[in-house]
Amino acid sequence: MAKDLKLYPAEKKGALLELDSIDDLKEMARQVRRDIVRMLAMANSGHTGGSLGMADIFTALYFRLLLHKPHEFWEKHDLDMVFLSNGHIAPVWYSVLARAGYFSLSELNSLRQVNSYLQGHPTSESKLPGIRIASGSLGQGLSAAVGAALGLRMDGKKSDVFCLMGDGECQEGQIWEAAMSAAHYGLGNLIGIVDYNNLQIDGEVTDVMSVEPFADKWRAFGWDVYHCNGNDIEDFVTTIEKLRAGGKRSRPSVVLATTVMGKGVHFFEGTMPDNSNWHGKPPSKDDAVKALAILGETVYGDF
């Protein structure tokens, strides 16, 4: 928790980094997974599964797809915007924001510590660059994204709004109220990305409360629907580029990105033999050592 947190120092910026190739993106995604494992093991708290599963998507967004300026986040108002609705996967977002230069890599040492800027769910009172709203109460992020997309259009801005969600989160009624309003207002500048891994904290989404037929629901609510392998960076990049290549869009779009919870470390992946999963538990120190050996070191280095 943050008991006495001042505004994040404006002069405390990270190093800007641009990546040129798909191979570079894959290498960075592997480093992001290393960051996630190390942060969670150090904190002995947090969400492993979804954070690892979304590493490829976040890496592709921040190093290839977004129109953004990390050092001018609070000053520029004509850039793409990102909202993380499933805020419990904050570790992957923190890692990518730091690697892209929004704030210092050294902040990653403080995940979930008292008076850390990197709380267990994203918070906004300290104005940490990259984060606009607090999130983690599931179902609320798409409503904020709808408001932002409508505001950008009213201001004549051409940028896009991205909202990251979980498939289990889409059991929440507020998601569908927001989806309905996005279509009603013709928010073609709104792009939803769903972590479609069929897992939530209590088990498989299809068992807890099935959202199927998922794609048909989005279409019925007036959205254009795209599918991709969310753990294949090239496929995800191609899908977003195709989505954005059609000129002026009059309908919101959603990408159902199939992922594997815990992707990258085989003993974190999917459902365990006892029907549990790694949604909401951190790796032990021994787990972390084994996971880091599997992931291997990268050219970008650990924080």
CSV table of C-alpha atoms in Angstrom, one decimal:
chain,number,residue,atom,x,y,z
A,1,MET,CA,0.0,0.0,0.0
A,2,ALA,CA,1.0,3.7,-0.4
A,3,LYS,CA,0.6,5.6,2.9
A,4,ASP,CA,2.7,8.7,2.1
A,5,LEU,CA,3.4,8.9,-1.6
A,6,LYS,CA,4.4,12.1,-3.3
A,7,LEU,CA,4.0,12.8,-7.0
A,8,TYR,CA,6.4,10.9,-9.1
A,9,PRO,CA,9.4,13.2,-9.8
A,10,ALA,CA,9.1,14.6,-13.3
A,11,GLU,CA,12.8,14.5,-13.8
A,12,LYS,CA,13.1,10.8,-13.0
A,13,LYS,CA,12.8,9.3,-16.5
A,14,GLY,CA,13.8,6.0,-18.0
A,15,ALA,CA,16.0,5.4,-21.0
A,16,LEU,CA,14.1,5.5,-24.3
A,17,LEU,CA,14.5,2.3,-26.4
A,18,GLU,CA,13.3,1.5,-29.9
A,19,LEU,CA,13.2,-2.1,-31.3
A,20,ASP,CA,13.5,-2.7,-35.0
A,21,SER,CA,12.5,-6.3,-35.7
A,22,ILE,CA,10.2,-9.1,-34.7
A,23,ASP,CA,13.2,-10.9,-33.3
A,24,ASP,CA,14.0,-7.9,-31.1
A,25,LEU,CA,10.4,-7.9,-29.8
A,26,LYS,CA,10.6,-11.6,-29.0
A,27,GLU,CA,13.8,-11.0,-27.1
A,28,MET,CA,12.3,-8.1,-25.2
A,29,ALA,CA,9.2,-10.2,-24.3
A,30,ARG,CA,11.5,-12.8,-22.8
A,31,GLN,CA,13.2,-10.1,-20.7
A,32,VAL,CA,9.7,-8.8,-19.6
A,33,ARG,CA,8.9,-12.4,-18.4
A,34,ARG,CA,12.2,-12.4,-16.5
A,35,ASP,CA,11.2,-9.0,-14.9
A,36,ILE,CA,7.8,-10.4,-13.9
A,37,VAL,CA,9.3,-13.5,-12.3
A,38,ARG,CA,11.9,-11.5,-10.4
A,39,MET,CA,9.5,-8.8,-9.2
A,40,LEU,CA,6.9,-11.3,-8.0
A,41,ALA,CA,9.5,-13.5,-6.2
A,42,MET,CA,11.0,-10.4,-4.5
A,43,ALA,CA,7.5,-9.2,-3.4
A,44,ASN,CA,6.3,-12.7,-2.5
A,45,SER,CA,3.0,-11.5,-3.7
A,46,GLY,CA,1.1,-10.8,-7.0
A,47,HIS,CA,-0.3,-12.4,-10.1
A,48,THR,CA,2.0,-14.6,-12.2
A,49,GLY,CA,-0.2,-16.3,-14.8
A,50,GLY,CA,-1.9,-13.4,-16.6
A,51,SER,CA,1.2,-11.3,-16.4
A,52,LEU,CA,3.4,-13.9,-18.2
A,53,GLY,CA,0.6,-14.7,-20.6
A,54,MET,CA,0.3,-11.1,-21.8
A,55,ALA,CA,4.0,-10.3,-22.1
A,56,ASP,CA,4.0,-10.6,-25.9
A,57,ILE,CA,1.0,-8.3,-26.4
A,58,PHE,CA,2.3,-5.6,-24.1
A,59,THR,CA,5.8,-5.7,-25.7
A,60,ALA,CA,4.3,-5.4,-29.2
A,61,LEU,CA,2.0,-2.5,-28.2
A,62,TYR,CA,4.7,-0.4,-26.6
A,63,PHE,CA,7.6,-1.2,-28.9
A,64,ARG,CA,5.8,-1.4,-32.3
A,65,LEU,CA,2.2,-0.4,-32.4
A,66,LEU,CA,1.4,2.6,-30.1
A,67,LEU,CA,1.8,6.2,-31.1
A,68,HIS,CA,3.4,7.4,-27.8
A,69,LYS,CA,6.1,9.6,-26.3
A,70,PRO,CA,7.1,8.1,-22.9
A,71,HIS,CA,8.9,11.3,-21.7
A,72,GLU,CA,6.0,13.5,-22.6
A,73,PHE,CA,3.1,11.4,-21.3
A,74,TRP,CA,1.5,14.1,-19.2
A,75,GLU,CA,2.1,16.9,-21.8
A,76,LYS,CA,0.9,15.3,-25.0
A,77,HIS,CA,-2.8,14.9,-25.6
A,78,ASP,CA,-2.9,13.7,-29.2
A,79,LEU,CA,-1.3,10.2,-28.6
A,80,ASP,CA,-2.7,6.7,-28.3
A,81,MET,CA,-4.1,5.9,-24.8
A,82,VAL,CA,-4.0,2.6,-22.9
A,83,PHE,CA,-6.3,1.4,-20.2
A,84,LEU,CA,-5.6,-1.8,-18.3
A,85,SER,CA,-9.0,-3.0,-17.0
A,86,ASN,CA,-7.7,-6.3,-15.6
A,87,GLY,CA,-5.4,-4.4,-13.3
A,88,HIS,CA,-4.1,-7.5,-11.4
A,89,ILE,CA,-1.6,-8.1,-14.3
A,90,ALA,CA,0.1,-4.8,-13.4
A,91,PRO,CA,3.6,-6.5,-13.3
A,92,VAL,CA,3.7,-6.9,-17.1
A,93,TRP,CA,2.6,-3.3,-17.6
A,94,TYR,CA,5.2,-2.0,-15.1
A,95,SER,CA,8.0,-3.9,-16.8
A,96,VAL,CA,7.1,-2.7,-20.3
A,97,LEU,CA,6.6,0.9,-19.2
A,98,ALA,CA,10.0,0.9,-17.5
A,99,ARG,CA,11.7,-0.8,-20.5
A,100,ALA,CA,10.1,1.8,-22.8
A,101,GLY,CA,11.4,4.7,-20.7
A,102,TYR,CA,8.3,5.9,-18.9
A,103,PHE,CA,10.1,5.6,-15.6
A,104,SER,CA,13.4,4.3,-14.2
A,105,LEU,CA,14.0,0.5,-14.3
A,106,SER,CA,15.1,0.7,-10.7
A,107,GLU,CA,11.4,1.2,-9.7
A,108,LEU,CA,10.8,-2.5,-10.5
A,109,ASN,CA,12.7,-3.4,-7.3
A,110,SER,CA,9.8,-2.0,-5.3
A,111,LEU,CA,6.7,-3.9,-6.5
A,112,ARG,CA,4.1,-4.1,-3.8
A,113,GLN,CA,6.2,-2.4,-1.1
A,114,VAL,CA,4.9,0.2,1.3
A,115,ASN,CA,5.1,3.6,-0.4
A,116,SER,CA,6.1,2.1,-3.7
A,117,TYR,CA,4.9,3.7,-6.9
A,118,LEU,CA,4.3,0.2,-8.2
A,119,GLN,CA,1.3,-1.0,-6.2
A,120,GLY,CA,-0.3,-4.5,-6.7
A,121,HIS,CA,-2.9,-2.9,-8.9
A,122,PRO,CA,-2.2,0.3,-10.8
A,123,THR,CA,-2.9,3.5,-9.0
A,124,SER,CA,-3.0,7.1,-10.3
A,125,GLU,CA,-2.7,9.5,-7.3
A,126,SER,CA,1.1,9.7,-7.7
A,127,LYS,CA,0.9,10.4,-11.5
A,128,LEU,CA,3.3,7.6,-12.4
A,129,PRO,CA,3.9,8.1,-16.1
A,130,GLY,CA,1.9,5.7,-18.3
A,131,ILE,CA,-1.0,5.2,-15.9
A,132,ARG,CA,-4.1,7.3,-16.1
A,133,ILE,CA,-6.5,5.6,-13.8
A,134,ALA,CA,-6.5,3.2,-10.9
A,135,SER,CA,-7.8,-0.3,-12.0
A,136,GLY,CA,-8.3,-3.7,-10.7
A,137,SER,CA,-12.0,-3.7,-9.7
A,138,LEU,CA,-12.9,-5.9,-12.7
A,139,GLY,CA,-15.3,-4.6,-15.3
A,140,GLN,CA,-14.7,-0.9,-15.0
A,141,GLY,CA,-11.8,-0.2,-17.5
A,142,LEU,CA,-13.8,-0.4,-20.7
A,143,SER,CA,-16.2,2.3,-19.4
A,144,ALA,CA,-13.2,4.6,-18.8
A,145,ALA,CA,-11.9,3.8,-22.3
A,146,VAL,CA,-15.2,4.6,-23.8
A,147,GLY,CA,-15.2,8.0,-22.2
A,148,ALA,CA,-11.6,8.7,-23.3
A,149,ALA,CA,-12.4,7.6,-26.9
A,150,LEU,CA,-15.5,9.8,-27.0
A,151,GLY,CA,-13.5,12.7,-25.6
A,152,LEU,CA,-10.7,12.3,-28.1
A,153,ARG,CA,-13.2,12.4,-31.0
A,154,MET,CA,-14.9,15.5,-29.6
A,155,ASP,CA,-11.5,17.2,-29.4
A,156,GLY,CA,-10.8,16.2,-33.0
A,157,LYS,CA,-7.9,13.9,-32.1
A,158,LYS,CA,-7.0,11.1,-34.4
A,159,SER,CA,-5.4,8.8,-31.9
A,160,ASP,CA,-6.7,5.4,-30.7
A,161,VAL,CA,-7.7,4.1,-27.3
A,162,PHE,CA,-6.7,0.6,-26.3
A,163,CYS,CA,-8.4,-1.3,-23.5
A,164,LEU,CA,-6.9,-4.6,-22.1
A,165,MET,CA,-9.4,-7.0,-20.5
A,166,GLY,CA,-9.6,-10.6,-19.4
A,167,ASP,CA,-12.1,-13.1,-20.7
A,168,GLY,CA,-13.2,-13.9,-17.1
A,169,GLU,CA,-13.7,-10.2,-16.5
A,170,CYS,CA,-16.2,-10.2,-19.4
A,171,GLN,CA,-18.6,-12.0,-17.0
A,172,GLU,CA,-19.1,-8.5,-15.5
A,173,GLY,CA,-22.3,-6.7,-16.7
A,174,GLN,CA,-20.5,-3.3,-16.8
A,175,ILE,CA,-18.3,-4.6,-19.7
A,176,TRP,CA,-21.4,-5.1,-21.8
A,177,GLU,CA,-23.0,-1.8,-20.9
A,178,ALA,CA,-19.8,-0.1,-22.0
A,179,ALA,CA,-19.6,-2.2,-25.1
A,180,MET,CA,-23.2,-1.2,-26.0
A,181,SER,CA,-22.4,2.5,-25.5
A,182,ALA,CA,-19.2,2.3,-27.6
A,183,ALA,CA,-21.2,0.9,-30.5
A,184,HIS,CA,-24.0,3.4,-30.0
A,185,TYR,CA,-21.5,6.3,-30.3
A,186,GLY,CA,-19.7,4.8,-33.2
A,187,LEU,CA,-16.3,4.8,-31.5
A,188,GLY,CA,-14.1,3.5,-34.3
A,189,ASN,CA,-11.1,4.8,-32.3
A,190,LEU,CA,-11.6,2.3,-29.6
A,191,ILE,CA,-9.8,-1.1,-29.7
A,192,GLY,CA,-10.4,-3.7,-27.1
A,193,ILE,CA,-7.9,-6.5,-26.5
A,194,VAL,CA,-9.1,-9.6,-24.6
A,195,ASP,CA,-6.7,-12.0,-22.9
A,196,TYR,CA,-8.6,-15.1,-24.1
A,197,ASN,CA,-7.0,-17.8,-22.0
A,198,ASN,CA,-10.1,-19.4,-20.5
A,199,LEU,CA,-8.8,-19.2,-17.0
A,200,GLN,CA,-9.7,-17.1,-14.0
A,201,ILE,CA,-8.8,-17.4,-10.3
A,202,ASP,CA,-11.5,-20.1,-9.6
A,203,GLY,CA,-10.9,-22.2,-12.6
A,204,GLU,CA,-11.8,-22.3,-16.3
A,205,VAL,CA,-14.0,-19.6,-17.6
A,206,THR,CA,-16.2,-22.1,-19.3
A,207,ASP,CA,-16.9,-23.8,-16.0
A,208,VAL,CA,-17.2,-20.7,-13.7
A,209,MET,CA,-19.5,-18.7,-16.0
A,210,SER,CA,-19.2,-19.3,-19.7
A,211,VAL,CA,-18.9,-16.3,-22.0
A,212,GLU,CA,-19.4,-18.3,-25.1
A,213,PRO,CA,-20.4,-17.7,-27.9
A,214,PHE,CA,-17.9,-14.9,-27.2
A,215,ALA,CA,-17.2,-13.5,-30.6
A,216,ASP,CA,-20.9,-13.6,-31.5
A,217,LYS,CA,-21.7,-11.6,-28.4
A,218,TRP,CA,-19.3,-8.8,-29.4
A,219,ARG,CA,-20.7,-8.8,-32.9
A,220,ALA,CA,-24.2,-8.6,-31.5
A,221,PHE,CA,-23.2,-5.5,-29.5
A,222,GLY,CA,-22.0,-3.8,-32.7
A,223,TRP,CA,-18.2,-4.5,-32.6
A,224,ASP,CA,-15.9,-5.7,-35.3
A,225,VAL,CA,-14.2,-8.8,-34.1
A,226,TYR,CA,-10.7,-10.1,-34.8
A,227,HIS,CA,-8.9,-13.2,-33.7
A,228,CYS,CA,-5.1,-13.8,-33.2
A,229,ASN,CA,-2.6,-15.9,-31.2
A,230,GLY,CA,-1.7,-13.5,-28.4
A,231,ASN,CA,1.5,-15.4,-27.8
A,232,ASP,CA,2.7,-14.9,-31.4
A,233,ILE,CA,4.0,-11.4,-31.6
A,234,GLU,CA,4.0,-11.4,-35.4
A,235,ASP,CA,0.4,-12.5,-35.6
A,236,PHE,CA,-0.7,-9.9,-33.0
A,237,VAL,CA,1.1,-7.1,-34.8
A,238,THR,CA,-0.3,-8.1,-38.2
A,239,THR,CA,-3.8,-8.2,-36.7
A,240,ILE,CA,-3.6,-4.7,-35.2
A,241,GLU,CA,-2.1,-3.3,-38.4
A,242,LYS,CA,-4.8,-4.9,-40.5
A,243,LEU,CA,-7.4,-3.5,-38.1
A,244,ARG,CA,-6.0,0.0,-38.4
A,245,ALA,CA,-5.3,-0.1,-42.2
A,246,GLY,CA,-8.9,0.2,-43.4
A,247,GLY,CA,-9.1,4.0,-43.2
A,248,LYS,CA,-11.8,5.7,-41.1
A,249,ARG,CA,-13.5,3.2,-38.7
A,250,SER,CA,-17.1,3.7,-37.6
A,251,ARG,CA,-17.4,0.8,-35.2
A,252,PRO,CA,-15.3,-0.2,-32.2
A,253,SER,CA,-13.1,-3.2,-32.6
A,254,VAL,CA,-12.1,-6.1,-30.3
A,255,VAL,CA,-9.2,-8.5,-30.7
A,256,LEU,CA,-9.8,-11.9,-29.0
A,257,ALA,CA,-6.2,-12.8,-28.4
A,258,THR,CA,-5.8,-16.5,-27.5
A,259,THR,CA,-3.1,-16.9,-24.9
A,260,VAL,CA,-1.7,-19.4,-22.4
A,261,MET,CA,-1.7,-18.4,-18.8
A,262,GLY,CA,1.8,-18.5,-17.5
A,263,LYS,CA,3.3,-18.6,-21.0
A,264,GLY,CA,7.1,-19.0,-21.2
A,265,VAL,CA,7.6,-21.2,-18.1
A,266,HIS,CA,6.1,-24.6,-18.6
A,267,PHE,CA,5.3,-25.3,-15.0
A,268,PHE,CA,3.3,-22.1,-14.7
A,269,GLU,CA,1.3,-22.7,-17.8
A,270,GLY,CA,-2.4,-23.5,-17.9
A,271,THR,CA,-4.3,-25.6,-15.3
A,272,MET,CA,-2.3,-27.6,-12.8
A,273,PRO,CA,-3.1,-31.3,-12.0
A,274,ASP,CA,-5.0,-30.3,-8.9
A,275,ASN,CA,-7.2,-27.9,-11.1
A,276,SER,CA,-5.5,-24.8,-9.6
A,277,ASN,CA,-3.6,-22.2,-11.7
A,278,TRP,CA,-1.1,-19.5,-11.3
A,279,HIS,CA,-3.6,-16.6,-11.6
A,280,GLY,CA,-3.1,-15.1,-8.2
A,281,LYS,CA,0.1,-16.6,-6.6
A,282,PRO,CA,3.7,-15.6,-6.9
A,283,PRO,CA,6.7,-17.9,-7.6
A,284,SER,CA,8.7,-19.0,-4.6
A,285,LYS,CA,12.4,-18.3,-4.6
A,286,ASP,CA,13.1,-21.8,-5.9
A,287,ASP,CA,10.4,-21.5,-8.5
A,288,ALA,CA,12.0,-18.2,-9.6
A,289,VAL,CA,15.4,-19.7,-10.0
A,290,LYS,CA,14.0,-22.5,-12.1
A,291,ALA,CA,11.9,-20.2,-14.2
A,292,LEU,CA,14.8,-17.8,-14.9
A,293,ALA,CA,17.0,-20.7,-16.0
A,294,ILE,CA,14.2,-21.7,-18.5
A,295,LEU,CA,13.8,-18.1,-19.8
A,296,GLY,CA,17.5,-17.5,-20.1
A,297,GLU,CA,19.3,-14.1,-20.0
A,298,THR,CA,18.8,-11.5,-22.7
A,299,VAL,CA,20.8,-8.7,-24.3
A,300,TYR,CA,18.6,-6.2,-22.3
A,301,GLY,CA,19.8,-7.4,-18.9
A,302,ASP,CA,17.9,-7.6,-15.6
A,303,PHE,CA,16.9,-4.6,-13.6
